[in-house]
Amino acid sequence: MTRRENPRRRAVLDVLRAAPSPLGVAETAERMGVHPNTVRFHLDALVAEGLVERRAEPSPGPGRPRAVYFVRPGMDRGGLRDYRLLARMLLSRWASADPAAAREEARQTGRTWGGLLVQPPPSGERTAGRSMAALVALLDELGFAPQAEGADGPGGPPRRIRLRHCPFLELAEEHGKLVCPLHLGLMQGALARLDAPLTATGLEPFAEPDSCVAHLAEADAA
């Protein structure tokens, strides 16, 4: 169970935030009406998550210093994220533009990012095979579950890459006319950065029920 889903841990945070000064375990437990061991468990977890800090205060009498807790200043980084909503908002803005211009801008944006996500090869290693391997590795890292196929003869570079997973599937279903050109541009930009003799010439969205297919050709012939 995550902290966001744990109402008791949220309650501990709320009690610490409302207190005018740091609280010990017993004080926190008293304010919550629960056993100190329960509070201690959640406090230790919150310290481990970096949301709460613990420090020792001198004891007013004989004995060891007392441990007290307070909420670390700053925004709560353990809360809900909804980047999909942000992406939908941005895509809807893009989609309201001229369709052809929006698709081209999406592709160019993909090209820019594709070039940023790969490292150029050492001198003398500009081969179709190495370039394809680097592109497939990038797509795999991004979560596309790529599979190169369709080589022209033994040792020839593959002519297609089958993408069995889309890390932006729901967005592609809603805004495919933008998301798919973005993916195509990403592959084109990566291959250009790799100085590859290949380029991606097209992307068939949902070419089969379980995959999309990217097509490649010699860069000079594209």
Tab-separated table of C-alpha atoms in Angstrom:
chain	number	residue	atom	x	y	z
A	1	MET	CA	0.000	0.000	0.000
A	2	THR	CA	1.392	3.406	-0.922
A	3	ARG	CA	1.322	6.361	1.432
A	4	ARG	CA	-1.262	8.096	-0.733
A	5	GLU	CA	-3.604	5.148	-0.174
A	6	ASN	CA	-2.935	4.974	3.574
A	7	PRO	CA	-5.339	7.234	5.521
A	8	ARG	CA	-3.537	6.628	8.827
A	9	ARG	CA	-0.236	7.846	7.445
A	10	ARG	CA	-1.961	10.865	5.951
A	11	ALA	CA	-3.483	11.551	9.377
A	12	VAL	CA	-0.021	11.469	10.978
A	13	LEU	CA	1.158	14.052	8.471
A	14	ASP	CA	-1.865	16.237	9.146
A	15	VAL	CA	-1.246	16.164	12.904
A	16	LEU	CA	2.411	17.137	12.438
A	17	ARG	CA	1.484	19.950	10.070
A	18	ALA	CA	-1.090	21.353	12.515
A	19	ALA	CA	1.288	21.322	15.473
A	20	PRO	CA	3.026	24.637	16.305
A	21	SER	CA	6.243	22.747	17.147
A	22	PRO	CA	7.725	19.288	16.541
A	23	LEU	CA	5.970	16.381	18.251
A	24	GLY	CA	7.188	13.208	19.844
A	25	VAL	CA	5.673	9.778	19.300
A	26	ALA	CA	3.557	9.873	22.474
A	27	GLU	CA	2.178	13.342	21.736
A	28	THR	CA	1.268	12.408	18.186
A	29	ALA	CA	-0.400	9.199	19.334
A	30	GLU	CA	-2.388	11.078	21.987
A	31	ARG	CA	-3.693	13.599	19.459
A	32	MET	CA	-4.720	10.808	17.108
A	33	GLY	CA	-6.132	8.514	19.774
A	34	VAL	CA	-4.053	5.504	18.685
A	35	HIS	CA	-1.279	3.375	20.168
A	36	PRO	CA	2.242	4.887	20.125
A	37	ASN	CA	3.619	1.834	18.314
A	38	THR	CA	1.233	2.492	15.427
A	39	VAL	CA	2.381	6.100	15.202
A	40	ARG	CA	6.034	5.103	15.469
A	41	PHE	CA	5.632	2.720	12.512
A	42	HIS	CA	4.150	5.422	10.288
A	43	LEU	CA	6.618	8.061	11.402
A	44	ASP	CA	9.537	5.788	10.521
A	45	ALA	CA	7.998	5.219	7.091
A	46	LEU	CA	7.483	8.939	6.525
A	47	VAL	CA	11.085	9.639	7.514
A	48	ALA	CA	12.242	6.985	5.039
A	49	GLU	CA	10.124	8.632	2.322
A	50	GLY	CA	11.744	11.987	3.024
A	51	LEU	CA	8.477	13.663	4.009
A	52	VAL	CA	9.189	13.968	7.730
A	53	GLU	CA	12.390	14.819	9.606
A	54	ARG	CA	13.447	13.516	12.986
A	55	ARG	CA	15.707	15.273	15.449
A	56	ALA	CA	16.726	14.837	19.055
A	57	GLU	CA	15.720	17.373	21.693
A	58	PRO	CA	17.510	17.603	25.047
A	59	SER	CA	15.535	15.968	27.824
A	60	PRO	CA	14.313	18.363	30.577
A	61	GLY	CA	15.532	15.884	33.174
A	62	PRO	CA	17.743	12.805	33.405
A	63	GLY	CA	17.585	10.409	30.504
A	64	ARG	CA	18.256	10.250	26.817
A	65	PRO	CA	17.297	13.040	24.384
A	66	ARG	CA	13.733	12.825	23.079
A	67	ALA	CA	13.087	12.185	19.395
A	68	VAL	CA	10.658	14.648	17.828
A	69	TYR	CA	9.232	14.830	14.324
A	70	PHE	CA	8.207	17.603	11.956
A	71	VAL	CA	7.129	17.793	8.317
A	72	ARG	CA	9.909	18.645	5.903
A	73	PRO	CA	9.230	22.008	4.236
A	74	GLY	CA	8.125	21.941	0.609
A	75	MET	CA	5.442	20.468	-1.614
A	76	ASP	CA	4.237	16.941	-0.929
A	77	ARG	CA	5.977	14.870	-3.602
A	78	GLY	CA	4.107	11.726	-2.654
A	79	GLY	CA	0.729	12.857	-3.964
A	80	LEU	CA	-1.210	11.974	-7.086
A	81	ARG	CA	0.278	12.637	-10.532
A	82	ASP	CA	-1.770	12.916	-13.711
A	83	TYR	CA	0.598	13.472	-16.601
A	84	ARG	CA	-1.894	11.878	-18.979
A	85	LEU	CA	-4.302	14.749	-18.368
A	86	LEU	CA	-1.492	17.233	-19.028
A	87	ALA	CA	-0.653	15.439	-22.288
A	88	ARG	CA	-4.310	15.475	-23.344
A	89	MET	CA	-4.531	19.197	-22.642
A	90	LEU	CA	-1.447	19.943	-24.730
A	91	LEU	CA	-2.503	17.639	-27.561
A	92	SER	CA	-5.977	19.144	-27.706
A	93	ARG	CA	-4.394	22.570	-28.142
A	94	TRP	CA	-2.207	21.215	-30.938
A	95	ALA	CA	-5.174	19.455	-32.549
A	96	SER	CA	-7.090	22.713	-32.854
A	97	ALA	CA	-4.544	24.016	-35.373
A	98	ASP	CA	-4.458	23.283	-39.103
A	99	PRO	CA	-4.355	19.447	-39.304
A	100	ALA	CA	-1.526	19.193	-41.840
A	101	ALA	CA	0.554	21.822	-40.054
A	102	ALA	CA	-0.089	20.162	-36.686
A	103	ARG	CA	1.026	16.750	-37.984
A	104	GLU	CA	4.206	18.226	-39.416
A	105	GLU	CA	4.949	20.103	-36.216
A	106	ALA	CA	4.416	16.899	-34.238
A	107	ARG	CA	6.801	15.037	-36.550
A	108	GLN	CA	9.442	17.762	-36.243
A	109	THR	CA	9.083	17.732	-32.473
A	110	GLY	CA	9.636	13.976	-32.551
A	111	ARG	CA	12.717	14.423	-34.757
A	112	THR	CA	14.200	16.884	-32.294
A	113	TRP	CA	13.673	14.581	-29.339
A	114	GLY	CA	14.837	11.520	-31.243
A	115	GLY	CA	18.131	13.263	-31.860
A	116	LEU	CA	18.475	14.057	-28.175
A	117	LEU	CA	17.825	10.517	-26.988
A	118	VAL	CA	20.698	8.768	-28.793
A	119	GLN	CA	24.441	9.241	-28.936
A	120	PRO	CA	26.169	9.570	-32.325
A	121	PRO	CA	28.312	6.568	-33.243
A	122	PRO	CA	32.109	6.623	-33.172
A	123	SER	CA	33.797	7.458	-36.441
A	124	GLY	CA	33.697	4.596	-38.937
A	125	GLU	CA	30.678	2.831	-37.389
A	126	ARG	CA	27.988	4.256	-39.668
A	127	THR	CA	26.366	0.988	-40.723
A	128	ALA	CA	22.756	-0.010	-41.214
A	129	GLY	CA	23.076	-2.871	-38.742
A	130	ARG	CA	24.528	-0.769	-35.934
A	131	SER	CA	22.026	1.999	-36.550
A	132	MET	CA	19.111	-0.425	-36.488
A	133	ALA	CA	20.365	-1.999	-33.270
A	134	ALA	CA	20.656	1.429	-31.632
A	135	LEU	CA	17.163	2.436	-32.779
A	136	VAL	CA	15.617	-0.810	-31.549
A	137	ALA	CA	17.397	-0.378	-28.206
A	138	LEU	CA	15.986	3.139	-27.877
A	139	LEU	CA	12.450	2.037	-28.737
A	140	ASP	CA	12.739	-0.821	-26.257
A	141	GLU	CA	13.907	1.565	-23.536
A	142	LEU	CA	10.921	3.817	-24.254
A	143	GLY	CA	8.525	0.879	-23.893
A	144	PHE	CA	7.524	0.118	-27.499
A	145	ALA	CA	8.499	-3.589	-27.340
A	146	PRO	CA	10.063	-3.400	-30.831
A	147	GLN	CA	10.822	-6.333	-33.109
A	148	ALA	CA	12.911	-5.802	-36.248
A	149	GLU	CA	11.884	-7.920	-39.219
A	150	GLY	CA	11.782	-8.151	-43.009
A	151	ALA	CA	15.494	-8.135	-43.849
A	152	ASP	CA	16.416	-8.322	-47.538
A	153	GLY	CA	18.508	-11.455	-47.543
A	154	PRO	CA	20.984	-12.826	-44.993
A	155	GLY	CA	22.808	-10.074	-43.174
A	156	GLY	CA	20.662	-7.331	-44.660
A	157	PRO	CA	19.142	-4.634	-42.477
A	158	PRO	CA	15.519	-5.133	-41.418
A	159	ARG	CA	12.963	-3.151	-43.375
A	160	ARG	CA	10.306	-2.989	-40.679
A	161	ILE	CA	10.040	-2.609	-36.953
A	162	ARG	CA	6.954	-4.060	-35.346
A	163	LEU	CA	5.903	-2.158	-32.222
A	164	ARG	CA	3.935	-4.461	-29.940
A	165	HIS	CA	3.344	-1.943	-27.181
A	166	CYS	CA	2.534	1.752	-27.193
A	167	PRO	CA	3.520	3.653	-24.041
A	168	PHE	CA	0.997	6.329	-25.068
A	169	LEU	CA	-1.786	3.972	-26.141
A	170	GLU	CA	-4.780	5.888	-24.790
A	171	LEU	CA	-3.435	9.143	-26.193
A	172	ALA	CA	-2.753	7.491	-29.556
A	173	GLU	CA	-6.318	6.196	-29.657
A	174	GLU	CA	-7.644	9.691	-28.966
A	175	HIS	CA	-5.088	11.796	-30.864
A	176	GLY	CA	-3.452	9.323	-33.244
A	177	LYS	CA	-3.069	11.931	-35.990
A	178	LEU	CA	-0.619	13.728	-33.716
A	179	VAL	CA	0.903	10.991	-31.557
A	180	CYS	CA	1.798	8.710	-34.470
A	181	PRO	CA	3.644	11.424	-36.462
A	182	LEU	CA	5.451	12.238	-33.225
A	183	HIS	CA	6.624	8.621	-32.990
A	184	LEU	CA	7.639	8.576	-36.652
A	185	GLY	CA	9.614	11.771	-36.193
A	186	LEU	CA	11.296	10.348	-33.105
A	187	MET	CA	12.612	7.418	-35.157
A	188	GLN	CA	13.681	9.703	-37.987
A	189	GLY	CA	15.494	12.032	-35.613
A	190	ALA	CA	17.280	9.166	-33.881
A	191	LEU	CA	18.446	7.693	-37.192
A	192	ALA	CA	19.604	11.093	-38.406
A	193	ARG	CA	21.556	11.630	-35.188
A	194	LEU	CA	23.102	8.196	-35.637
A	195	ASP	CA	24.142	9.253	-39.144
A	196	ALA	CA	22.420	6.088	-40.342
A	197	PRO	CA	22.111	5.068	-43.984
A	198	LEU	CA	18.464	4.321	-43.137
A	199	THR	CA	15.448	6.415	-42.303
A	200	ALA	CA	11.907	5.710	-41.176
A	201	THR	CA	9.550	6.394	-44.067
A	202	GLY	CA	6.203	5.618	-42.500
A	203	LEU	CA	4.330	4.323	-39.500
A	204	GLU	CA	1.188	2.203	-39.810
A	205	PRO	CA	-0.864	2.700	-36.655
A	206	PHE	CA	-2.506	-0.537	-35.511
A	207	ALA	CA	-1.449	-2.311	-38.696
A	208	GLU	CA	-2.498	-5.465	-36.893
A	209	PRO	CA	-4.670	-5.775	-33.788
A	210	ASP	CA	-1.603	-6.275	-31.600
A	211	SER	CA	0.961	-3.976	-33.192
A	212	CYS	CA	1.939	-0.935	-35.218
A	213	VAL	CA	4.553	-1.207	-37.984
A	214	ALA	CA	7.310	1.271	-38.843
A	215	HIS	CA	8.776	1.046	-42.362
A	216	LEU	CA	12.390	1.847	-43.167
A	217	ALA	CA	14.358	2.480	-46.370
A	218	GLU	CA	17.769	3.647	-47.439
A	219	ALA	CA	18.159	7.284	-46.490
A	220	ASP	CA	19.081	8.374	-50.019
A	221	ALA	CA	16.038	6.584	-51.447
A	222	ALA	CA	13.524	7.997	-48.957
